[in-house]
């Protein structure tokens, strides 16, 4: 009998996939212990780099201990810092790598076992407890080592045509798996607006998230059907089910081919109002898909993916070369570069920049982190300013929550320009600087922000998360994540109206913008610029070309005062009925 597991389907990508299960393990044993002898010097360097990161992380934690905390807590951290330089741990691990040609994670683990054995034999109960400290220290260092080891293992795995089944899949993993022919993702945790889900959508890979115990219940190599529309994963399939899903895939592919005819058609409503359709990019190579689907520009380039799956930070030159490559690929259409939005579910190995906190989505993330860490921010900021000399570039600030953040960024841009003038470097003094409206506070003060900035872009993924107090990564509350909640619609309308009254450009770049079910609503609310995954452009264009914007605006004007009482479905139906073509 067929086994059906349920989760949250990530629709917007291909609706269905059929493929063998590939169970993704999180164990460090993924990587073989033995390494070729010529790789030993590189492995020693990796160990040193990981030790360095772990030490910096602990030093950072130490500076953040409140004064009221008992003294022995700081002393524990000092003890851990000392262990990280102790020859019994560090030199012995180096020795193992050198003598046995093994990787650093394995050597560290082996030396840990030796030390723990010694501690276990000690008579003194206090000293015996110090074995826990060794465990903590070793784990800290392994965290910094494992990111790259896992990345390597993932890069080498043969995943073409297979369904990745994982307990958890980070955005960094998803990036590594892109373009490797993965058929689908089945993940035990994560909500539909997590960055892993967003990446799956942009890669056009069907995904079902929040499939509890999937890695226990599905077997390596068995044939699966992943239905991203209904959020179902099927195993132990019979021929009738397989035939049904093969037919659905064929229908979907025919529909996609049919949409291709729209690429060169004007991007305007049925009653002739032009609407700008832009692409969201995660990685530079997405430019081809943006062009291929007729994007009028890039409305959101998420630069944080430049920082993932590596142990060093990109410098100004690397940023600049990446942006210049994009500008060239876009051939004259605008590029909106969003400054770094690290934090929450987008992490990088160097946690000294964003020590783990209990509420990462409300913590040091995006522009907050950048303003506190000039070493992270300034190379990027300077590179964007320099890139503006080469083509139409816009700079966009994520997660603004107060005017002080805007003023601080504008101050830094001015300072960068002053230095560039002095150094004879070129830039466009009129490069537009805009901000994302993702926090309810920013939405409510959109008028003031619009007067200070050149454009606004509504980031509904976060705006919904923060307005409704729903963690976008947590599948247990994803049923409450509602783009049509009256409070969300009111905030969106407020931002659009505020921008209109100051004649400021406003767009939307959250997932809502790329979902054709919401196109009539967004047009009726007054949006004329939408940014989405390249794969959604033609679907939205098709919907747009069948909309009568005049009628939609009138319907919204008539309904808006009563939307608090109105079921979301009724609202969509009324809009649909008022604009049938
Ligand atoms: C958003 O929040 O809507 C957005 C576009 O940014 P991200 O999804 O990267 O947080
Ligand atoms: Mg966001």
PDB file of N, CA and C in Angstrom, residues 186-273:
ATOM      1  N   UNK A 186      12.757  17.098   0.321  1.00  0.00           N
ATOM      2  CA  UNK A 186      11.801  16.760   1.379  1.00  0.00           C
ATOM      3  C   UNK A 186      12.531  17.032   2.688  1.00  0.00           C
ATOM      4  N   UNK A 187      12.007  17.980   3.475  1.00  0.00           N
ATOM      5  CA  UNK A 187      12.744  18.416   4.661  1.00  0.00           C
ATOM      6  C   UNK A 187      11.849  18.317   5.894  1.00  0.00           C
ATOM      7  N   UNK A 188      12.432  17.843   7.005  1.00  0.00           N
ATOM      8  CA  UNK A 188      11.609  17.657   8.206  1.00  0.00           C
ATOM      9  C   UNK A 188      11.197  18.981   8.846  1.00  0.00           C
ATOM     10  N   UNK A 189      12.084  19.985   8.772  1.00  0.00           N
ATOM     11  CA  UNK A 189      11.780  21.264   9.414  1.00  0.00           C
ATOM     12  C   UNK A 189      11.708  22.378   8.375  1.00  0.00           C
ATOM     13  N   UNK A 190      11.209  23.549   8.830  1.00  0.00           N
ATOM     14  CA  UNK A 190      11.250  24.733   7.962  1.00  0.00           C
ATOM     15  C   UNK A 190       9.903  25.109   7.401  1.00  0.00           C
ATOM     16  N   UNK A 191       9.649  26.417   7.367  1.00  0.00           N
ATOM     17  CA  UNK A 191       8.373  26.930   6.882  1.00  0.00           C
ATOM     18  C   UNK A 191       8.441  27.301   5.413  1.00  0.00           C
ATOM     19  N   UNK A 192       7.303  27.683   4.833  1.00  0.00           N
ATOM     20  CA  UNK A 192       7.249  27.961   3.397  1.00  0.00           C
ATOM     21  C   UNK A 192       7.967  29.249   2.995  1.00  0.00           C
ATOM     22  N   UNK A 193       8.256  30.119   3.974  1.00  0.00           N
ATOM     23  CA  UNK A 193       8.950  31.362   3.626  1.00  0.00           C
ATOM     24  C   UNK A 193      10.393  31.352   4.110  1.00  0.00           C
ATOM     25  N   UNK A 194      10.878  30.182   4.579  1.00  0.00           N
ATOM     26  CA  UNK A 194      12.282  30.098   4.974  1.00  0.00           C
ATOM     27  C   UNK A 194      13.120  30.322   3.717  1.00  0.00           C
ATOM     28  N   UNK A 195      14.360  30.699   3.889  1.00  0.00           N
ATOM     29  CA  UNK A 195      15.177  30.958   2.708  1.00  0.00           C
ATOM     30  C   UNK A 195      15.471  29.677   1.929  1.00  0.00           C
ATOM     31  N   UNK A 196      15.432  28.543   2.631  1.00  0.00           N
ATOM     32  CA  UNK A 196      15.591  27.276   1.911  1.00  0.00           C
ATOM     33  C   UNK A 196      14.416  27.087   0.947  1.00  0.00           C
ATOM     34  N   UNK A 197      13.204  27.388   1.425  1.00  0.00           N
ATOM     35  CA  UNK A 197      12.025  27.258   0.560  1.00  0.00           C
ATOM     36  C   UNK A 197      12.096  28.255  -0.597  1.00  0.00           C
ATOM     37  N   UNK A 198      12.517  29.477  -0.290  1.00  0.00           N
ATOM     38  CA  UNK A 198      12.615  30.506  -1.343  1.00  0.00           C
ATOM     39  C   UNK A 198      13.618  30.062  -2.415  1.00  0.00           C
ATOM     40  N   UNK A 199      14.737  29.491  -1.957  1.00  0.00           N
ATOM     41  CA  UNK A 199      15.736  29.031  -2.924  1.00  0.00           C
ATOM     42  C   UNK A 199      15.180  27.889  -3.775  1.00  0.00           C
ATOM     43  N   UNK A 200      14.457  26.969  -3.126  1.00  0.00           N
ATOM     44  CA  UNK A 200      13.892  25.839  -3.883  1.00  0.00           C
ATOM     45  C   UNK A 200      12.972  26.377  -4.973  1.00  0.00           C
ATOM     46  N   UNK A 201      12.153  27.362  -4.603  1.00  0.00           N
ATOM     47  CA  UNK A 201      11.245  27.957  -5.590  1.00  0.00           C
ATOM     48  C   UNK A 201      12.042  28.584  -6.730  1.00  0.00           C
ATOM     49  N   UNK A 202      13.100  29.324  -6.362  1.00  0.00           N
ATOM     50  CA  UNK A 202      13.834  30.026  -7.415  1.00  0.00           C
ATOM     51  C   UNK A 202      14.602  29.023  -8.283  1.00  0.00           C
ATOM     52  N   UNK A 203      14.910  27.849  -7.728  1.00  0.00           N
ATOM     53  CA  UNK A 203      15.598  26.833  -8.529  1.00  0.00           C
ATOM     54  C   UNK A 203      14.611  25.985  -9.316  1.00  0.00           C
ATOM     55  N   UNK A 204      13.322  26.235  -9.081  1.00  0.00           N
ATOM     56  CA  UNK A 204      12.280  25.486  -9.774  1.00  0.00           C
ATOM     57  C   UNK A 204      12.312  24.015  -9.362  1.00  0.00           C
ATOM     58  N   UNK A 205      12.655  23.777  -8.114  1.00  0.00           N
ATOM     59  CA  UNK A 205      12.725  22.403  -7.601  1.00  0.00           C
ATOM     60  C   UNK A 205      11.556  22.203  -6.638  1.00  0.00           C
ATOM     61  N   UNK A 206      10.683  21.216  -6.892  1.00  0.00           N
ATOM     62  CA  UNK A 206       9.570  20.993  -5.964  1.00  0.00           C
ATOM     63  C   UNK A 206      10.097  20.665  -4.565  1.00  0.00           C
ATOM     64  N   UNK A 207       9.405  21.168  -3.548  1.00  0.00           N
ATOM     65  CA  UNK A 207       9.861  20.892  -2.182  1.00  0.00           C
ATOM     66  C   UNK A 207       8.661  20.754  -1.263  1.00  0.00           C
ATOM     67  N   UNK A 208       8.809  19.874  -0.288  1.00  0.00           N
ATOM     68  CA  UNK A 208       7.819  19.787   0.787  1.00  0.00           C
ATOM     69  C   UNK A 208       8.584  19.918   2.094  1.00  0.00           C
ATOM     70  N   UNK A 209       8.202  20.914   2.906  1.00  0.00           N
ATOM     71  CA  UNK A 209       8.906  21.166   4.169  1.00  0.00           C
ATOM     72  C   UNK A 209       8.026  20.681   5.322  1.00  0.00           C
ATOM     73  N   UNK A 210       8.638  20.571   6.493  1.00  0.00           N
ATOM     74  CA  UNK A 210       7.869  20.199   7.690  1.00  0.00           C
ATOM     75  C   UNK A 210       7.311  18.778   7.624  1.00  0.00           C
ATOM     76  N   UNK A 211       8.030  17.871   6.926  1.00  0.00           N
ATOM     77  CA  UNK A 211       7.583  16.472   6.859  1.00  0.00           C
ATOM     78  C   UNK A 211       8.234  15.738   8.039  1.00  0.00           C
ATOM     79  N   UNK A 212       7.528  15.706   9.146  1.00  0.00           N
ATOM     80  CA  UNK A 212       8.140  15.187  10.361  1.00  0.00           C
ATOM     81  C   UNK A 212       8.549  13.727  10.219  1.00  0.00           C
ATOM     82  N   UNK A 213       9.717  13.393  10.720  1.00  0.00           N
ATOM     83  CA  UNK A 213      10.274  12.024  10.727  1.00  0.00           C
ATOM     84  C   UNK A 213      10.493  11.465   9.313  1.00  0.00           C
ATOM     85  N   UNK A 214      10.607  12.334   8.329  1.00  0.00           N
ATOM     86  CA  UNK A 214      10.806  11.839   6.948  1.00  0.00           C
ATOM     87  C   UNK A 214      12.065  10.973   6.835  1.00  0.00           C
ATOM     88  N   UNK A 215      13.140  11.380   7.517  1.00  0.00           N
ATOM     89  CA  UNK A 215      14.392  10.619   7.358  1.00  0.00           C
ATOM     90  C   UNK A 215      14.299   9.235   8.015  1.00  0.00           C
ATOM     91  N   UNK A 216      13.360   9.068   8.963  1.00  0.00           N
ATOM     92  CA  UNK A 216      13.184   7.736   9.569  1.00  0.00           C
ATOM     93  C   UNK A 216      12.268   6.875   8.706  1.00  0.00           C
ATOM     94  N   UNK A 217      11.264   7.509   8.114  1.00  0.00           N
ATOM     95  CA  UNK A 217      10.219   6.720   7.454  1.00  0.00           C
ATOM     96  C   UNK A 217      10.520   6.404   5.989  1.00  0.00           C
ATOM     97  N   UNK A 218      11.386   7.196   5.384  1.00  0.00           N
ATOM     98  CA  UNK A 218      11.701   6.920   3.969  1.00  0.00           C
ATOM     99  C   UNK A 218      13.038   6.189   3.885  1.00  0.00           C
ATOM    100  N   UNK A 219      13.164   5.307   2.885  1.00  0.00           N
ATOM    101  CA  UNK A 219      14.393   4.502   2.781  1.00  0.00           C
ATOM    102  C   UNK A 219      15.264   5.003   1.638  1.00  0.00           C
ATOM    103  N   UNK A 220      16.576   4.932   1.882  1.00  0.00           N
ATOM    104  CA  UNK A 220      17.541   5.311   0.852  1.00  0.00           C
ATOM    105  C   UNK A 220      17.240   4.560  -0.452  1.00  0.00           C
ATOM    106  N   UNK A 221      17.157   5.273  -1.550  1.00  0.00           N
ATOM    107  CA  UNK A 221      17.039   4.638  -2.865  1.00  0.00           C
ATOM    108  C   UNK A 221      15.619   4.297  -3.296  1.00  0.00           C
ATOM    109  N   UNK A 222      14.626   4.398  -2.396  1.00  0.00           N
ATOM    110  CA  UNK A 222      13.273   4.017  -2.841  1.00  0.00           C
ATOM    111  C   UNK A 222      12.670   5.133  -3.707  1.00  0.00           C
ATOM    112  N   UNK A 223      11.775   4.724  -4.610  1.00  0.00           N
ATOM    113  CA  UNK A 223      11.177   5.687  -5.537  1.00  0.00           C
ATOM    114  C   UNK A 223      10.101   6.510  -4.816  1.00  0.00           C
ATOM    115  N   UNK A 224      10.169   7.857  -4.991  1.00  0.00           N
ATOM    116  CA  UNK A 224       9.217   8.743  -4.321  1.00  0.00           C
ATOM    117  C   UNK A 224       8.519   9.627  -5.335  1.00  0.00           C
ATOM    118  N   UNK A 225       7.289  10.032  -4.990  1.00  0.00           N
ATOM    119  CA  UNK A 225       6.620  11.119  -5.703  1.00  0.00           C
ATOM    120  C   UNK A 225       6.533  12.276  -4.724  1.00  0.00           C
ATOM    121  N   UNK A 226       6.969  13.463  -5.162  1.00  0.00           N
ATOM    122  CA  UNK A 226       6.872  14.643  -4.305  1.00  0.00           C
ATOM    123  C   UNK A 226       5.855  15.580  -4.944  1.00  0.00           C
ATOM    124  N   UNK A 227       4.755  15.808  -4.245  1.00  0.00           N
ATOM    125  CA  UNK A 227       3.698  16.669  -4.771  1.00  0.00           C
ATOM    126  C   UNK A 227       3.734  17.986  -3.976  1.00  0.00           C
ATOM    127  N   UNK A 228       4.347  19.001  -4.582  1.00  0.00           N
ATOM    128  CA  UNK A 228       4.536  20.268  -3.870  1.00  0.00           C
ATOM    129  C   UNK A 228       3.240  21.073  -3.806  1.00  0.00           C
ATOM    130  N   UNK A 229       2.275  20.713  -4.629  1.00  0.00           N
ATOM    131  CA  UNK A 229       1.002  21.455  -4.607  1.00  0.00           C
ATOM    132  C   UNK A 229       0.184  21.072  -3.380  1.00  0.00           C
ATOM    133  N   UNK A 230       0.147  19.783  -3.074  1.00  0.00           N
ATOM    134  CA  UNK A 230      -0.647  19.343  -1.916  1.00  0.00           C
ATOM    135  C   UNK A 230       0.225  19.125  -0.682  1.00  0.00           C
ATOM    136  N   UNK A 231       1.547  19.246  -0.826  1.00  0.00           N
ATOM    137  CA  UNK A 231       2.430  19.007   0.317  1.00  0.00           C
ATOM    138  C   UNK A 231       2.489  17.542   0.714  1.00  0.00           C
ATOM    139  N   UNK A 232       2.500  16.643  -0.277  1.00  0.00           N
ATOM    140  CA  UNK A 232       2.488  15.209   0.024  1.00  0.00           C
ATOM    141  C   UNK A 232       3.727  14.523  -0.558  1.00  0.00           C
ATOM    142  N   UNK A 233       4.247  13.565   0.200  1.00  0.00           N
ATOM    143  CA  UNK A 233       5.337  12.734  -0.306  1.00  0.00           C
ATOM    144  C   UNK A 233       4.833  11.294  -0.308  1.00  0.00           C
ATOM    145  N   UNK A 234       4.903  10.644  -1.468  1.00  0.00           N
ATOM    146  CA  UNK A 234       4.377   9.284  -1.578  1.00  0.00           C
ATOM    147  C   UNK A 234       5.511   8.289  -1.807  1.00  0.00           C
ATOM    148  N   UNK A 235       5.424   7.143  -1.100  1.00  0.00           N
ATOM    149  CA  UNK A 235       6.404   6.065  -1.297  1.00  0.00           C
ATOM    150  C   UNK A 235       5.631   4.767  -1.497  1.00  0.00           C
ATOM    151  N   UNK A 236       6.363   3.702  -1.810  1.00  0.00           N
ATOM    152  CA  UNK A 236       5.735   2.397  -2.069  1.00  0.00           C
ATOM    153  C   UNK A 236       4.604   2.547  -3.109  1.00  0.00           C
ATOM    154  N   UNK A 237       5.019   3.050  -4.263  1.00  0.00           N
ATOM    155  CA  UNK A 237       4.048   3.491  -5.278  1.00  0.00           C
ATOM    156  C   UNK A 237       3.525   2.354  -6.138  1.00  0.00           C
ATOM    157  N   UNK A 238       2.263   2.456  -6.574  1.00  0.00           N
ATOM    158  CA  UNK A 238       1.811   1.478  -7.564  1.00  0.00           C
ATOM    159  C   UNK A 238       1.765   2.146  -8.946  1.00  0.00           C
ATOM    160  N   UNK A 239       1.552   1.368  -9.978  1.00  0.00           N
ATOM    161  CA  UNK A 239       1.652   1.873 -11.348  1.00  0.00           C
ATOM    162  C   UNK A 239       0.632   2.975 -11.614  1.00  0.00           C
ATOM    163  N   UNK A 240      -0.578   2.855 -11.083  1.00  0.00           N
ATOM    164  CA  UNK A 240      -1.623   3.842 -11.357  1.00  0.00           C
ATOM    165  C   UNK A 240      -1.194   5.216 -10.826  1.00  0.00           C
ATOM    166  N   UNK A 241      -0.624   5.237  -9.636  1.00  0.00           N
ATOM    167  CA  UNK A 241      -0.188   6.527  -9.059  1.00  0.00           C
ATOM    168  C   UNK A 241       0.925   7.129  -9.904  1.00  0.00           C
ATOM    169  N   UNK A 242       1.867   6.294 -10.288  1.00  0.00           N
ATOM    170  CA  UNK A 242       2.976   6.801 -11.110  1.00  0.00           C
ATOM    171  C   UNK A 242       2.469   7.375 -12.430  1.00  0.00           C
ATOM    172  N   UNK A 243       1.538   6.664 -13.056  1.00  0.00           N
ATOM    173  CA  UNK A 243       0.975   7.141 -14.323  1.00  0.00           C
ATOM    174  C   UNK A 243       0.294   8.493 -14.130  1.00  0.00           C
ATOM    175  N   UNK A 244      -0.486   8.616 -13.063  1.00  0.00           N
ATOM    176  CA  UNK A 244      -1.206   9.855 -12.773  1.00  0.00           C
ATOM    177  C   UNK A 244      -0.220  11.034 -12.675  1.00  0.00           C
ATOM    178  N   UNK A 245       0.870  10.820 -11.919  1.00  0.00           N
ATOM    179  CA  UNK A 245       1.806  11.934 -11.729  1.00  0.00           C
ATOM    180  C   UNK A 245       2.615  12.217 -12.996  1.00  0.00           C
ATOM    181  N   UNK A 246       2.895  11.203 -13.781  1.00  0.00           N
ATOM    182  CA  UNK A 246       3.625  11.442 -15.046  1.00  0.00           C
ATOM    183  C   UNK A 246       2.758  12.295 -15.969  1.00  0.00           C
ATOM    184  N   UNK A 247       1.457  12.028 -15.959  1.00  0.00           N
ATOM    185  CA  UNK A 247       0.543  12.802 -16.808  1.00  0.00           C
ATOM    186  C   UNK A 247       0.484  14.250 -16.312  1.00  0.00           C
ATOM    187  N   UNK A 248       0.480  14.428 -14.986  1.00  0.00           N
ATOM    188  CA  UNK A 248       0.439  15.810 -14.469  1.00  0.00           C
ATOM    189  C   UNK A 248       1.680  16.587 -14.867  1.00  0.00           C
ATOM    190  N   UNK A 249       2.807  15.921 -14.812  1.00  0.00           N
ATOM    191  CA  UNK A 249       4.059  16.589 -15.218  1.00  0.00           C
ATOM    192  C   UNK A 249       4.016  16.990 -16.680  1.00  0.00           C
ATOM    193  N   UNK A 250       3.466  16.135 -17.498  1.00  0.00           N
ATOM    194  CA  UNK A 250       3.394  16.439 -18.937  1.00  0.00           C
ATOM    195  C   UNK A 250       2.500  17.653 -19.168  1.00  0.00           C
ATOM    196  N   UNK A 251       1.355  17.728 -18.452  1.00  0.00           N
ATOM    197  CA  UNK A 251       0.450  18.868 -18.605  1.00  0.00           C
ATOM    198  C   UNK A 251       1.160  20.158 -18.170  1.00  0.00           C
ATOM    199  N   UNK A 252       1.886  20.063 -17.064  1.00  0.00           N
ATOM    200  CA  UNK A 252       2.586  21.249 -16.563  1.00  0.00           C
ATOM    201  C   UNK A 252       3.625  21.739 -17.576  1.00  0.00           C
ATOM    202  N   UNK A 253       4.378  20.812 -18.144  1.00  0.00           N
ATOM    203  CA  UNK A 253       5.413  21.204 -19.110  1.00  0.00           C
ATOM    204  C   UNK A 253       4.785  21.851 -20.346  1.00  0.00           C
ATOM    205  N   UNK A 254       3.631  21.341 -20.753  1.00  0.00           N
ATOM    206  CA  UNK A 254       2.952  21.931 -21.919  1.00  0.00           C
ATOM    207  C   UNK A 254       2.520  23.372 -21.585  1.00  0.00           C
ATOM    208  N   UNK A 255       2.013  23.584 -20.373  1.00  0.00           N
ATOM    209  CA  UNK A 255       1.604  24.933 -19.953  1.00  0.00           C
ATOM    210  C   UNK A 255       2.812  25.886 -19.946  1.00  0.00           C
ATOM    211  N   UNK A 256       3.939  25.407 -19.420  1.00  0.00           N
ATOM    212  CA  UNK A 256       5.156  26.232 -19.405  1.00  0.00           C
ATOM    213  C   UNK A 256       5.564  26.642 -20.823  1.00  0.00           C
ATOM    214  N   UNK A 257       5.484  25.681 -21.745  1.00  0.00           N
ATOM    215  CA  UNK A 257       5.884  25.981 -23.138  1.00  0.00           C
ATOM    216  C   UNK A 257       4.948  27.038 -23.728  1.00  0.00           C
ATOM    217  N   UNK A 258       3.670  26.914 -23.387  1.00  0.00           N
ATOM    218  CA  UNK A 258       2.660  27.855 -23.874  1.00  0.00           C
ATOM    219  C   UNK A 258       2.963  29.283 -23.390  1.00  0.00           C
ATOM    220  N   UNK A 259       3.409  29.388 -22.124  1.00  0.00           N
ATOM    221  CA  UNK A 259       3.696  30.727 -21.568  1.00  0.00           C
ATOM    222  C   UNK A 259       4.872  31.417 -22.269  1.00  0.00           C
ATOM    223  N   UNK A 260       5.763  30.636 -22.856  1.00  0.00           N
ATOM    224  CA  UNK A 260       6.952  31.220 -23.486  1.00  0.00           C
ATOM    225  C   UNK A 260       6.582  32.280 -24.526  1.00  0.00           C
ATOM    226  N   UNK A 261       5.403  32.128 -25.111  1.00  0.00           N
ATOM    227  CA  UNK A 261       5.021  33.083 -26.166  1.00  0.00           C
ATOM    228  C   UNK A 261       4.886  34.500 -25.595  1.00  0.00           C
ATOM    229  N   UNK A 262       4.805  34.639 -24.256  1.00  0.00           N
ATOM    230  CA  UNK A 262       4.606  35.965 -23.653  1.00  0.00           C
ATOM    231  C   UNK A 262       5.898  36.755 -23.478  1.00  0.00           C
ATOM    232  N   UNK A 263       7.045  36.091 -23.665  1.00  0.00           N
ATOM    233  CA  UNK A 263       8.315  36.748 -23.342  1.00  0.00           C
ATOM    234  C   UNK A 263       8.422  38.125 -23.988  1.00  0.00           C
ATOM    235  N   UNK A 264       8.056  38.212 -25.257  1.00  0.00           N
ATOM    236  CA  UNK A 264       8.229  39.493 -25.946  1.00  0.00           C
ATOM    237  C   UNK A 264       6.982  40.370 -25.955  1.00  0.00           C
ATOM    238  N   UNK A 265       5.932  39.901 -25.327  1.00  0.00           N
ATOM    239  CA  UNK A 265       4.702  40.716 -25.276  1.00  0.00           C
ATOM    240  C   UNK A 265       4.884  41.851 -24.260  1.00  0.00           C
ATOM    241  N   UNK A 266       4.178  42.989 -24.458  1.00  0.00           N
ATOM    242  CA  UNK A 266       4.336  44.095 -23.506  1.00  0.00           C
ATOM    243  C   UNK A 266       3.867  43.698 -22.111  1.00  0.00           C
ATOM    244  N   UNK A 267       4.541  44.272 -21.128  1.00  0.00           N
ATOM    245  CA  UNK A 267       4.181  43.998 -19.742  1.00  0.00           C
ATOM    246  C   UNK A 267       3.183  45.078 -19.310  1.00  0.00           C
ATOM    247  N   UNK A 268       1.920  44.842 -19.618  1.00  0.00           N
ATOM    248  CA  UNK A 268       0.889  45.851 -19.330  1.00  0.00           C
ATOM    249  C   UNK A 268      -0.422  45.126 -19.063  1.00  0.00           C
ATOM    250  N   UNK A 269      -1.323  45.828 -18.367  1.00  0.00           N
ATOM    251  CA  UNK A 269      -2.613  45.222 -18.058  1.00  0.00           C
ATOM    252  C   UNK A 269      -3.498  45.227 -19.305  1.00  0.00           C
ATOM    253  N   UNK A 270      -4.659  44.574 -19.205  1.00  0.00           N
ATOM    254  CA  UNK A 270      -5.587  44.505 -20.329  1.00  0.00           C
ATOM    255  C   UNK A 270      -6.051  45.895 -20.730  1.00  0.00           C
ATOM    256  N   UNK A 271      -6.187  46.798 -19.721  1.00  0.00           N
ATOM    257  CA  UNK A 271      -6.615  48.164 -20.046  1.00  0.00           C
ATOM    258  C   UNK A 271      -5.425  49.100 -20.268  1.00  0.00           C
ATOM    259  N   UNK A 272      -4.238  48.525 -20.491  1.00  0.00           N
ATOM    260  CA  UNK A 272      -3.131  49.316 -21.020  1.00  0.00           C
ATOM    261  C   UNK A 272      -2.205  50.001 -20.026  1.00  0.00           C
ATOM    262  N   UNK A 273      -2.294  49.658 -18.744  1.00  0.00           N
ATOM    263  CA  UNK A 273      -1.373  50.286 -17.782  1.00  0.00           C
ATOM    264  C   UNK A 273      -0.068  49.487 -17.727  1.00  0.00           C
TER     265      UNK A 273
END
